[in-house]
JSON list of C-alpha atoms in Angstrom, two decimals:
[
{"chain": "A", "resi": 15, "resn": "MET", "atom": "CA", "xyz": [-37.89, 6.70, -32.43]},
{"chain": "A", "resi": 16, "resn": "SER", "atom": "CA", "xyz": [-35.82, 5.35, -29.56]},
{"chain": "A", "resi": 17, "resn": "LYS", "atom": "CA", "xyz": [-35.51, 6.71, -26.05]},
{"chain": "A", "resi": 18, "resn": "ILE", "atom": "CA", "xyz": [-31.89, 7.10, -24.92]},
{"chain": "A", "resi": 19, "resn": "LEU", "atom": "CA", "xyz": [-30.83, 7.58, -21.31]},
{"chain": "A", "resi": 20, "resn": "PHE", "atom": "CA", "xyz": [-27.86, 9.89, -20.72]},
{"chain": "A", "resi": 21, "resn": "VAL", "atom": "CA", "xyz": [-26.33, 9.22, -17.28]},
{"chain": "A", "resi": 22, "resn": "LEU", "atom": "CA", "xyz": [-24.21, 12.18, -16.21]},
{"chain": "A", "resi": 23, "resn": "THR", "atom": "CA", "xyz": [-22.06, 12.81, -13.17]},
{"chain": "A", "resi": 24, "resn": "GLY", "atom": "CA", "xyz": [-23.56, 14.94, -10.43]},
{"chain": "A", "resi": 25, "resn": "ALA", "atom": "CA", "xyz": [-20.12, 15.94, -9.16]},
{"chain": "A", "resi": 26, "resn": "ASP", "atom": "CA", "xyz": [-18.71, 19.43, -9.61]},
{"chain": "A", "resi": 27, "resn": "HIS", "atom": "CA", "xyz": [-15.22, 18.52, -8.38]},
{"chain": "A", "resi": 28, "resn": "TRP", "atom": "CA", "xyz": [-12.67, 15.71, -8.39]},
{"chain": "A", "resi": 29, "resn": "THR", "atom": "CA", "xyz": [-10.80, 15.06, -5.15]},
{"chain": "A", "resi": 30, "resn": "LEU", "atom": "CA", "xyz": [-7.07, 14.73, -5.84]},
{"chain": "A", "resi": 31, "resn": "ALA", "atom": "CA", "xyz": [-4.55, 12.66, -3.91]},
{"chain": "A", "resi": 32, "resn": "ASP", "atom": "CA", "xyz": [-3.56, 15.60, -1.69]},
{"chain": "A", "resi": 33, "resn": "GLY", "atom": "CA", "xyz": [-7.20, 16.25, -0.76]},
{"chain": "A", "resi": 34, "resn": "THR", "atom": "CA", "xyz": [-7.67, 19.33, -2.92]},
{"chain": "A", "resi": 35, "resn": "GLU", "atom": "CA", "xyz": [-10.82, 19.59, -5.01]},
{"chain": "A", "resi": 36, "resn": "HIS", "atom": "CA", "xyz": [-10.27, 20.15, -8.72]},
{"chain": "A", "resi": 37, "resn": "PRO", "atom": "CA", "xyz": [-13.32, 21.82, -10.34]},
{"chain": "A", "resi": 38, "resn": "THR", "atom": "CA", "xyz": [-14.84, 19.54, -12.97]},
{"chain": "A", "resi": 39, "resn": "GLY", "atom": "CA", "xyz": [-18.11, 17.94, -14.04]},
{"chain": "A", "resi": 40, "resn": "PHE", "atom": "CA", "xyz": [-19.06, 16.43, -17.40]},
{"chain": "A", "resi": 41, "resn": "TRP", "atom": "CA", "xyz": [-17.03, 17.10, -20.55]},
{"chain": "A", "resi": 42, "resn": "ALA", "atom": "CA", "xyz": [-18.97, 19.33, -22.93]},
{"chain": "A", "resi": 43, "resn": "GLU", "atom": "CA", "xyz": [-18.20, 17.67, -26.28]},
{"chain": "A", "resi": 44, "resn": "GLU", "atom": "CA", "xyz": [-18.89, 14.19, -24.91]},
{"chain": "A", "resi": 45, "resn": "ALA", "atom": "CA", "xyz": [-22.48, 15.17, -24.11]},
{"chain": "A", "resi": 46, "resn": "ALA", "atom": "CA", "xyz": [-23.01, 17.63, -26.96]},
{"chain": "A", "resi": 47, "resn": "ALA", "atom": "CA", "xyz": [-21.84, 15.55, -29.95]},
{"chain": "A", "resi": 48, "resn": "PRO", "atom": "CA", "xyz": [-23.93, 12.45, -29.11]},
{"chain": "A", "resi": 49, "resn": "TYR", "atom": "CA", "xyz": [-26.93, 14.63, -28.21]},
{"chain": "A", "resi": 50, "resn": "GLU", "atom": "CA", "xyz": [-26.70, 16.30, -31.62]},
{"chain": "A", "resi": 51, "resn": "ALA", "atom": "CA", "xyz": [-26.38, 12.96, -33.40]},
{"chain": "A", "resi": 52, "resn": "PHE", "atom": "CA", "xyz": [-29.18, 11.22, -31.54]},
{"chain": "A", "resi": 53, "resn": "THR", "atom": "CA", "xyz": [-31.71, 14.06, -31.74]},
{"chain": "A", "resi": 54, "resn": "ALA", "atom": "CA", "xyz": [-30.92, 14.72, -35.41]},
{"chain": "A", "resi": 55, "resn": "ALA", "atom": "CA", "xyz": [-31.81, 11.07, -36.02]},
{"chain": "A", "resi": 56, "resn": "GLY", "atom": "CA", "xyz": [-35.16, 11.63, -34.31]},
{"chain": "A", "resi": 57, "resn": "HIS", "atom": "CA", "xyz": [-34.43, 9.95, -30.99]},
{"chain": "A", "resi": 58, "resn": "GLU", "atom": "CA", "xyz": [-35.50, 11.19, -27.56]},
{"chain": "A", "resi": 59, "resn": "VAL", "atom": "CA", "xyz": [-32.92, 11.91, -24.86]},
{"chain": "A", "resi": 60, "resn": "VAL", "atom": "CA", "xyz": [-33.52, 11.78, -21.10]},
{"chain": "A", "resi": 61, "resn": "VAL", "atom": "CA", "xyz": [-30.84, 12.87, -18.61]},
{"chain": "A", "resi": 62, "resn": "ALA", "atom": "CA", "xyz": [-30.32, 11.19, -15.24]},
{"chain": "A", "resi": 63, "resn": "THR", "atom": "CA", "xyz": [-27.89, 12.15, -12.46]},
{"chain": "A", "resi": 64, "resn": "PRO", "atom": "CA", "xyz": [-27.31, 10.93, -8.91]},
{"chain": "A", "resi": 65, "resn": "GLY", "atom": "CA", "xyz": [-30.02, 12.55, -6.82]},
{"chain": "A", "resi": 66, "resn": "GLY", "atom": "CA", "xyz": [-31.41, 14.35, -9.87]},
{"chain": "A", "resi": 67, "resn": "VAL", "atom": "CA", "xyz": [-28.98, 17.25, -9.43]},
{"chain": "A", "resi": 68, "resn": "VAL", "atom": "CA", "xyz": [-28.46, 19.56, -12.41]},
{"chain": "A", "resi": 69, "resn": "PRO", "atom": "CA", "xyz": [-25.11, 18.46, -13.86]},
{"chain": "A", "resi": 70, "resn": "THR", "atom": "CA", "xyz": [-22.13, 20.80, -13.95]},
{"chain": "A", "resi": 71, "resn": "VAL", "atom": "CA", "xyz": [-20.15, 21.24, -17.16]},
{"chain": "A", "resi": 72, "resn": "ASP", "atom": "CA", "xyz": [-16.36, 21.25, -16.79]},
{"chain": "A", "resi": 73, "resn": "ARG", "atom": "CA", "xyz": [-15.52, 24.86, -17.64]},
{"chain": "A", "resi": 74, "resn": "GLY", "atom": "CA", "xyz": [-12.25, 23.77, -19.22]},
{"chain": "A", "resi": 75, "resn": "SER", "atom": "CA", "xyz": [-14.17, 21.72, -21.76]},
{"chain": "A", "resi": 76, "resn": "LEU", "atom": "CA", "xyz": [-15.82, 24.89, -23.10]},
{"chain": "A", "resi": 77, "resn": "ALA", "atom": "CA", "xyz": [-12.49, 26.55, -23.94]},
{"chain": "A", "resi": 78, "resn": "PRO", "atom": "CA", "xyz": [-11.51, 27.08, -27.60]},
{"chain": "A", "resi": 79, "resn": "GLU", "atom": "CA", "xyz": [-8.37, 24.97, -27.15]},
{"chain": "A", "resi": 80, "resn": "ALA", "atom": "CA", "xyz": [-10.53, 22.02, -26.07]},
{"chain": "A", "resi": 81, "resn": "ASN", "atom": "CA", "xyz": [-12.77, 22.32, -29.12]},
{"chain": "A", "resi": 82, "resn": "GLY", "atom": "CA", "xyz": [-10.46, 22.90, -32.07]},
{"chain": "A", "resi": 83, "resn": "GLY", "atom": "CA", "xyz": [-10.79, 26.67, -31.89]},
{"chain": "A", "resi": 84, "resn": "PRO", "atom": "CA", "xyz": [-13.39, 29.38, -31.24]},
{"chain": "A", "resi": 85, "resn": "GLU", "atom": "CA", "xyz": [-15.85, 28.09, -33.85]},
{"chain": "A", "resi": 86, "resn": "GLY", "atom": "CA", "xyz": [-15.93, 24.61, -32.31]},
{"chain": "A", "resi": 87, "resn": "ALA", "atom": "CA", "xyz": [-16.28, 26.06, -28.83]},
{"chain": "A", "resi": 88, "resn": "ALA", "atom": "CA", "xyz": [-19.20, 28.21, -29.94]},
{"chain": "A", "resi": 89, "resn": "ARG", "atom": "CA", "xyz": [-20.93, 25.22, -31.50]},
{"chain": "A", "resi": 90, "resn": "VAL", "atom": "CA", "xyz": [-20.55, 23.08, -28.38]},
{"chain": "A", "resi": 91, "resn": "ALA", "atom": "CA", "xyz": [-21.80, 25.92, -26.17]},
{"chain": "A", "resi": 92, "resn": "ALA", "atom": "CA", "xyz": [-24.81, 26.45, -28.44]},
{"chain": "A", "resi": 93, "resn": "THR", "atom": "CA", "xyz": [-25.63, 22.73, -28.37]},
{"chain": "A", "resi": 94, "resn": "LEU", "atom": "CA", "xyz": [-25.51, 22.66, -24.57]},
{"chain": "A", "resi": 95, "resn": "ASP", "atom": "CA", "xyz": [-27.77, 25.73, -24.47]},
{"chain": "A", "resi": 96, "resn": "SER", "atom": "CA", "xyz": [-30.32, 23.86, -26.60]},
{"chain": "A", "resi": 97, "resn": "PHE", "atom": "CA", "xyz": [-29.94, 20.67, -24.53]},
{"chain": "A", "resi": 98, "resn": "ALA", "atom": "CA", "xyz": [-32.88, 21.48, -22.25]},
{"chain": "A", "resi": 99, "resn": "GLN", "atom": "CA", "xyz": [-32.89, 18.03, -20.63]},
{"chain": "A", "resi": 100, "resn": "LEU", "atom": "CA", "xyz": [-29.64, 18.94, -18.86]},
{"chain": "A", "resi": 101, "resn": "ARG", "atom": "CA", "xyz": [-31.64, 21.35, -16.74]},
{"chain": "A", "resi": 102, "resn": "THR", "atom": "CA", "xyz": [-34.38, 18.84, -15.80]},
{"chain": "A", "resi": 103, "resn": "PRO", "atom": "CA", "xyz": [-32.62, 15.57, -14.96]},
{"chain": "A", "resi": 104, "resn": "VAL", "atom": "CA", "xyz": [-34.41, 12.61, -13.42]},
{"chain": "A", "resi": 105, "resn": "ARG", "atom": "CA", "xyz": [-33.03, 10.84, -10.38]},
{"chain": "A", "resi": 106, "resn": "LEU", "atom": "CA", "xyz": [-30.64, 8.07, -11.40]},
{"chain": "A", "resi": 107, "resn": "GLU", "atom": "CA", "xyz": [-31.94, 6.08, -8.45]},
{"chain": "A", "resi": 108, "resn": "ASP", "atom": "CA", "xyz": [-35.47, 6.07, -9.96]},
{"chain": "A", "resi": 109, "resn": "VAL", "atom": "CA", "xyz": [-34.50, 4.94, -13.48]},
{"chain": "A", "resi": 110, "resn": "ASP", "atom": "CA", "xyz": [-36.30, 1.90, -14.93]},
{"chain": "A", "resi": 111, "resn": "LEU", "atom": "CA", "xyz": [-34.18, 0.45, -17.72]},
{"chain": "A", "resi": 112, "resn": "ALA", "atom": "CA", "xyz": [-37.27, -1.03, -19.35]},
{"chain": "A", "resi": 113, "resn": "GLU", "atom": "CA", "xyz": [-38.29, 2.51, -20.39]},
{"chain": "A", "resi": 114, "resn": "TYR", "atom": "CA", "xyz": [-35.15, 3.03, -22.50]},
{"chain": "A", "resi": 115, "resn": "ASP", "atom": "CA", "xyz": [-33.72, 1.60, -25.71]},
{"chain": "A", "resi": 116, "resn": "ALA", "atom": "CA", "xyz": [-30.09, 2.57, -25.06]},
{"chain": "A", "resi": 117, "resn": "VAL", "atom": "CA", "xyz": [-27.89, 3.96, -22.29]},
{"chain": "A", "resi": 118, "resn": "PHE", "atom": "CA", "xyz": [-25.03, 6.44, -22.67]},
{"chain": "A", "resi": 119, "resn": "TYR", "atom": "CA", "xyz": [-22.43, 7.66, -20.14]},
{"chain": "A", "resi": 120, "resn": "PRO", "atom": "CA", "xyz": [-20.29, 10.68, -21.13]},
{"chain": "A", "resi": 121, "resn": "GLY", "atom": "CA", "xyz": [-17.11, 11.50, -19.26]},
{"chain": "A", "resi": 122, "resn": "GLY", "atom": "CA", "xyz": [-15.25, 14.35, -17.68]},
{"chain": "A", "resi": 123, "resn": "HIS", "atom": "CA", "xyz": [-13.39, 13.78, -14.41]},
{"chain": "A", "resi": 124, "resn": "GLY", "atom": "CA", "xyz": [-16.71, 13.96, -12.52]},
{"chain": "A", "resi": 125, "resn": "PRO", "atom": "CA", "xyz": [-17.53, 10.23, -12.88]},
{"chain": "A", "resi": 126, "resn": "MET", "atom": "CA", "xyz": [-14.29, 9.41, -11.05]},
{"chain": "A", "resi": 127, "resn": "GLU", "atom": "CA", "xyz": [-15.72, 11.25, -8.04]},
{"chain": "A", "resi": 128, "resn": "ASP", "atom": "CA", "xyz": [-19.26, 9.85, -7.87]},
{"chain": "A", "resi": 129, "resn": "LEU", "atom": "CA", "xyz": [-20.25, 7.26, -10.48]},
{"chain": "A", "resi": 130, "resn": "ALA", "atom": "CA", "xyz": [-17.16, 5.13, -9.81]},
{"chain": "A", "resi": 131, "resn": "VAL", "atom": "CA", "xyz": [-18.61, 4.34, -6.37]},
{"chain": "A", "resi": 132, "resn": "HIS", "atom": "CA", "xyz": [-22.35, 4.69, -7.04]},
{"chain": "A", "resi": 133, "resn": "ALA", "atom": "CA", "xyz": [-23.98, 1.32, -6.38]},
{"chain": "A", "resi": 134, "resn": "GLY", "atom": "CA", "xyz": [-27.23, 2.26, -8.14]},
{"chain": "A", "resi": 135, "resn": "SER", "atom": "CA", "xyz": [-25.35, 3.26, -11.28]},
{"chain": "A", "resi": 136, "resn": "GLY", "atom": "CA", "xyz": [-23.35, 0.04, -11.06]},
{"chain": "A", "resi": 137, "resn": "ARG", "atom": "CA", "xyz": [-26.55, -2.03, -10.94]},
{"chain": "A", "resi": 138, "resn": "LEU", "atom": "CA", "xyz": [-27.98, -0.11, -13.90]},
{"chain": "A", "resi": 139, "resn": "LEU", "atom": "CA", "xyz": [-24.83, -0.72, -15.93]},
{"chain": "A", "resi": 140, "resn": "ALA", "atom": "CA", "xyz": [-24.83, -4.45, -15.16]},
{"chain": "A", "resi": 141, "resn": "GLU", "atom": "CA", "xyz": [-28.53, -4.63, -16.05]},
{"chain": "A", "resi": 142, "resn": "ALA", "atom": "CA", "xyz": [-28.00, -2.73, -19.30]},
{"chain": "A", "resi": 143, "resn": "LEU", "atom": "CA", "xyz": [-25.10, -5.00, -20.24]},
{"chain": "A", "resi": 144, "resn": "ALA", "atom": "CA", "xyz": [-27.19, -8.11, -19.58]},
{"chain": "A", "resi": 145, "resn": "SER", "atom": "CA", "xyz": [-30.19, -6.69, -21.46]},
{"chain": "A", "resi": 146, "resn": "GLY", "atom": "CA", "xyz": [-28.45, -6.60, -24.82]},
{"chain": "A", "resi": 147, "resn": "LYS", "atom": "CA", "xyz": [-29.48, -2.97, -25.32]},
{"chain": "A", "resi": 148, "resn": "PRO", "atom": "CA", "xyz": [-26.79, -0.62, -26.67]},
{"chain": "A", "resi": 149, "resn": "LEU", "atom": "CA", "xyz": [-24.63, 0.59, -23.78]},
{"chain": "A", "resi": 150, "resn": "ALA", "atom": "CA", "xyz": [-22.23, 3.36, -24.74]},
{"chain": "A", "resi": 151, "resn": "VAL", "atom": "CA", "xyz": [-19.57, 4.88, -22.47]},
{"chain": "A", "resi": 152, "resn": "VAL", "atom": "CA", "xyz": [-16.83, 7.38, -23.35]},
{"chain": "A", "resi": 153, "resn": "CYS", "atom": "CA", "xyz": [-13.57, 8.81, -21.98]},
{"chain": "A", "resi": 154, "resn": "HIS", "atom": "CA", "xyz": [-13.73, 8.96, -18.14]},
{"chain": "A", "resi": 155, "resn": "GLY", "atom": "CA", "xyz": [-17.27, 7.59, -18.22]},
{"chain": "A", "resi": 156, "resn": "PRO", "atom": "CA", "xyz": [-15.88, 4.04, -17.87]},
{"chain": "A", "resi": 157, "resn": "ALA", "atom": "CA", "xyz": [-15.00, 4.96, -14.27]},
{"chain": "A", "resi": 158, "resn": "ALA", "atom": "CA", "xyz": [-18.66, 4.09, -13.64]},
{"chain": "A", "resi": 159, "resn": "LEU", "atom": "CA", "xyz": [-17.95, 0.50, -14.70]},
{"chain": "A", "resi": 160, "resn": "LEU", "atom": "CA", "xyz": [-15.93, 0.09, -11.51]},
{"chain": "A", "resi": 161, "resn": "ALA", "atom": "CA", "xyz": [-19.16, 0.18, -9.47]},
{"chain": "A", "resi": 162, "resn": "ALA", "atom": "CA", "xyz": [-20.72, -2.70, -11.43]},
{"chain": "A", "resi": 163, "resn": "VAL", "atom": "CA", "xyz": [-19.66, -5.34, -8.92]},
{"chain": "A", "resi": 164, "resn": "ARG", "atom": "CA", "xyz": [-21.48, -8.65, -8.59]},
{"chain": "A", "resi": 165, "resn": "GLU", "atom": "CA", "xyz": [-22.30, -10.30, -5.26]},
{"chain": "A", "resi": 166, "resn": "ASP", "atom": "CA", "xyz": [-19.24, -12.53, -5.63]},
{"chain": "A", "resi": 167, "resn": "GLY", "atom": "CA", "xyz": [-17.02, -9.44, -5.87]},
{"chain": "A", "resi": 168, "resn": "THR", "atom": "CA", "xyz": [-16.23, -9.73, -9.58]},
{"chain": "A", "resi": 169, "resn": "ASN", "atom": "CA", "xyz": [-16.86, -6.91, -12.03]},
{"chain": "A", "resi": 170, "resn": "ALA", "atom": "CA", "xyz": [-19.71, -7.34, -14.53]},
{"chain": "A", "resi": 171, "resn": "PHE", "atom": "CA", "xyz": [-17.43, -5.98, -17.28]},
{"chain": "A", "resi": 172, "resn": "ALA", "atom": "CA", "xyz": [-14.48, -8.29, -16.56]},
{"chain": "A", "resi": 173, "resn": "GLY", "atom": "CA", "xyz": [-13.31, -9.80, -19.84]},
{"chain": "A", "resi": 174, "resn": "TYR", "atom": "CA", "xyz": [-15.01, -7.18, -21.99]},
{"chain": "A", "resi": 175, "resn": "ARG", "atom": "CA", "xyz": [-12.92, -5.20, -24.47]},
{"chain": "A", "resi": 176, "resn": "VAL", "atom": "CA", "xyz": [-13.17, -1.52, -23.56]},
{"chain": "A", "resi": 177, "resn": "ALA", "atom": "CA", "xyz": [-11.76, 1.83, -24.65]},
{"chain": "A", "resi": 178, "resn": "ALA", "atom": "CA", "xyz": [-11.26, 4.42, -21.92]},
{"chain": "A", "resi": 179, "resn": "PHE", "atom": "CA", "xyz": [-9.15, 7.49, -21.17]},
{"chain": "A", "resi": 180, "resn": "THR", "atom": "CA", "xyz": [-5.65, 6.09, -20.93]},
{"chain": "A", "resi": 181, "resn": "ASP", "atom": "CA", "xyz": [-2.94, 6.55, -18.36]},
{"chain": "A", "resi": 182, "resn": "ALA", "atom": "CA", "xyz": [-0.78, 8.06, -21.13]},
{"chain": "A", "resi": 183, "resn": "GLU", "atom": "CA", "xyz": [-3.46, 10.68, -21.83]},
{"chain": "A", "resi": 184, "resn": "GLU", "atom": "CA", "xyz": [-3.88, 11.43, -18.12]},
{"chain": "A", "resi": 185, "resn": "THR", "atom": "CA", "xyz": [-0.11, 11.91, -17.91]},
{"chain": "A", "resi": 186, "resn": "GLN", "atom": "CA", "xyz": [-0.09, 14.25, -20.91]},
{"chain": "A", "resi": 187, "resn": "ALA", "atom": "CA", "xyz": [-3.03, 16.18, -19.44]},
{"chain": "A", "resi": 188, "resn": "GLY", "atom": "CA", "xyz": [-0.95, 16.76, -16.31]},
{"chain": "A", "resi": 189, "resn": "PHE", "atom": "CA", "xyz": [-3.15, 14.89, -13.83]},
{"chain": "A", "resi": 190, "resn": "ALA", "atom": "CA", "xyz": [-1.51, 11.47, -13.50]},
{"chain": "A", "resi": 191, "resn": "GLY", "atom": "CA", "xyz": [0.80, 12.61, -10.72]},
{"chain": "A", "resi": 192, "resn": "LYS", "atom": "CA", "xyz": [-2.05, 14.29, -8.83]},
{"chain": "A", "resi": 193, "resn": "ALA", "atom": "CA", "xyz": [-4.77, 11.61, -9.06]},
{"chain": "A", "resi": 194, "resn": "LYS", "atom": "CA", "xyz": [-5.70, 9.14, -6.32]},
{"chain": "A", "resi": 195, "resn": "TRP", "atom": "CA", "xyz": [-5.94, 6.48, -9.02]},
{"chain": "A", "resi": 196, "resn": "LEU", "atom": "CA", "xyz": [-5.75, 6.16, -12.78]},
{"chain": "A", "resi": 197, "resn": "LEU", "atom": "CA", "xyz": [-8.70, 4.93, -14.81]},
{"chain": "A", "resi": 198, "resn": "GLU", "atom": "CA", "xyz": [-6.94, 2.56, -17.22]},
{"chain": "A", "resi": 199, "resn": "THR", "atom": "CA", "xyz": [-4.98, 0.96, -14.38]},
{"chain": "A", "resi": 200, "resn": "ARG", "atom": "CA", "xyz": [-8.04, 0.54, -12.16]},
{"chain": "A", "resi": 201, "resn": "LEU", "atom": "CA", "xyz": [-10.11, -0.97, -14.98]},
{"chain": "A", "resi": 202, "resn": "ARG", "atom": "CA", "xyz": [-7.36, -3.48, -15.75]},
{"chain": "A", "resi": 203, "resn": "GLU", "atom": "CA", "xyz": [-7.20, -4.40, -12.06]},
{"chain": "A", "resi": 204, "resn": "ALA", "atom": "CA", "xyz": [-10.95, -5.12, -12.23]},
{"chain": "A", "resi": 205, "resn": "GLY", "atom": "CA", "xyz": [-10.38, -7.56, -15.09]},
{"chain": "A", "resi": 206, "resn": "VAL", "atom": "CA", "xyz": [-11.54, -5.25, -17.89]},
{"chain": "A", "resi": 207, "resn": "ASP", "atom": "CA", "xyz": [-9.66, -5.70, -21.18]},
{"chain": "A", "resi": 208, "resn": "VAL", "atom": "CA", "xyz": [-8.66, -2.10, -21.94]},
{"chain": "A", "resi": 209, "resn": "ARG", "atom": "CA", "xyz": [-7.69, -1.60, -25.58]},
{"chain": "A", "resi": 210, "resn": "ALA", "atom": "CA", "xyz": [-5.66, 1.60, -25.77]},
{"chain": "A", "resi": 211, "resn": "GLY", "atom": "CA", "xyz": [-5.41, 3.60, -28.98]},
{"chain": "A", "resi": 212, "resn": "GLU", "atom": "CA", "xyz": [-3.15, 6.53, -29.83]},
{"chain": "A", "resi": 213, "resn": "PRO", "atom": "CA", "xyz": [-3.47, 9.40, -27.34]},
{"chain": "A", "resi": 214, "resn": "TRP", "atom": "CA", "xyz": [-6.16, 11.94, -28.27]},
{"chain": "A", "resi": 215, "resn": "ALA", "atom": "CA", "xyz": [-7.08, 10.17, -31.54]},
{"chain": "A", "resi": 216, "resn": "PRO", "atom": "CA", "xyz": [-10.61, 8.80, -32.09]},
{"chain": "A", "resi": 217, "resn": "HIS", "atom": "CA", "xyz": [-10.78, 5.19, -30.86]},
{"chain": "A", "resi": 218, "resn": "VAL", "atom": "CA", "xyz": [-13.99, 3.21, -30.44]},
{"chain": "A", "resi": 219, "resn": "VAL", "atom": "CA", "xyz": [-14.24, -0.43, -29.31]},
{"chain": "A", "resi": 220, "resn": "VAL", "atom": "CA", "xyz": [-17.36, -2.54, -29.77]},
{"chain": "A", "resi": 221, "resn": "ASP", "atom": "CA", "xyz": [-17.75, -5.76, -27.76]},
{"chain": "A", "resi": 222, "resn": "ARG", "atom": "CA", "xyz": [-21.22, -7.28, -28.02]},
{"chain": "A", "resi": 223, "resn": "ASN", "atom": "CA", "xyz": [-23.68, -4.54, -26.96]},
{"chain": "A", "resi": 224, "resn": "LEU", "atom": "CA", "xyz": [-20.97, -2.50, -25.21]},
{"chain": "A", "resi": 225, "resn": "ILE", "atom": "CA", "xyz": [-19.68, 0.49, -27.22]},
{"chain": "A", "resi": 226, "resn": "THR", "atom": "CA", "xyz": [-16.85, 2.48, -25.66]},
{"chain": "A", "resi": 227, "resn": "GLY", "atom": "CA", "xyz": [-14.71, 5.45, -26.71]},
{"chain": "A", "resi": 228, "resn": "GLN", "atom": "CA", "xyz": [-11.31, 6.54, -25.45]},
{"chain": "A", "resi": 229, "resn": "ASN", "atom": "CA", "xyz": [-11.45, 10.34, -25.35]},
{"chain": "A", "resi": 230, "resn": "PRO", "atom": "CA", "xyz": [-13.44, 13.43, -26.39]},
{"chain": "A", "resi": 231, "resn": "ALA", "atom": "CA", "xyz": [-12.52, 12.89, -30.05]},
{"chain": "A", "resi": 232, "resn": "SER", "atom": "CA", "xyz": [-14.23, 9.48, -29.83]},
{"chain": "A", "resi": 233, "resn": "SER", "atom": "CA", "xyz": [-17.65, 10.81, -28.81]},
{"chain": "A", "resi": 234, "resn": "ALA", "atom": "CA", "xyz": [-19.01, 11.47, -32.32]},
{"chain": "A", "resi": 235, "resn": "PRO", "atom": "CA", "xyz": [-17.77, 8.14, -33.76]},
{"chain": "A", "resi": 236, "resn": "LEU", "atom": "CA", "xyz": [-19.22, 6.38, -30.69]},
{"chain": "A", "resi": 237, "resn": "ALA", "atom": "CA", "xyz": [-22.60, 8.04, -31.30]},
{"chain": "A", "resi": 238, "resn": "ALA", "atom": "CA", "xyz": [-22.48, 6.85, -34.92]},
{"chain": "A", "resi": 239, "resn": "GLU", "atom": "CA", "xyz": [-21.96, 3.27, -33.70]},
{"chain": "A", "resi": 240, "resn": "VAL", "atom": "CA", "xyz": [-24.95, 3.57, -31.37]},
{"chain": "A", "resi": 241, "resn": "LEU", "atom": "CA", "xyz": [-27.11, 4.83, -34.23]},
{"chain": "A", "resi": 242, "resn": "LYS", "atom": "CA", "xyz": [-26.07, 1.86, -36.39]},
{"chain": "A", "resi": 243, "resn": "THR", "atom": "CA", "xyz": [-27.10, -0.49, -33.60]},
{"chain": "A", "resi": 244, "resn": "LEU", "atom": "CA", "xyz": [-30.47, 1.23, -33.13]},
{"chain": "A", "resi": 245, "resn": "GLY", "atom": "CA", "xyz": [-31.08, 1.03, -36.86]}
]
């Protein structure tokens, strides 16, 4: 049995370019599908958030239209209800990577608010990358990679092939014109080699121990890749 660290956003809003706060948090499917896969395989999951705050689920991610219909929405909601660790997170600042066999960052717009600028998370990500342990990040979760900055100012993930929520998807979701910055663009500016797939289709990229997914539909395939790595 492996011990897998889930690092979730502690934010319940995303500040837009005009200063308004859009309610958000983590995206339900991106936490639920990997949690189901990992626990079904017998692995232990621990949740960490900045400050140890109980993470907020993006209410929009619980809607039937976000989950392929009412049946999918009910399943995701039931999984989150059974995901007791969400209600007892540890402080991200206190995490010791040595205690974990893999690290996973789900998305939602929340990471663009806090994890993108969280130095402690950035150090953990750089350490996980260097450790060779499976490091999995999906959708808007790669916003956290932006905080993994070395002392010389370069990004620890520069040159790595990565999947992340694309500018095209953000445009189709209606947020591109409202955002302070776009994830794909910002990652490219940091030197990350973003490999964009078709909008909304499952797309997972594996580069050494880094496993990344583009969107909510990529969360289950990403979890399967992590399980293959853990053996």
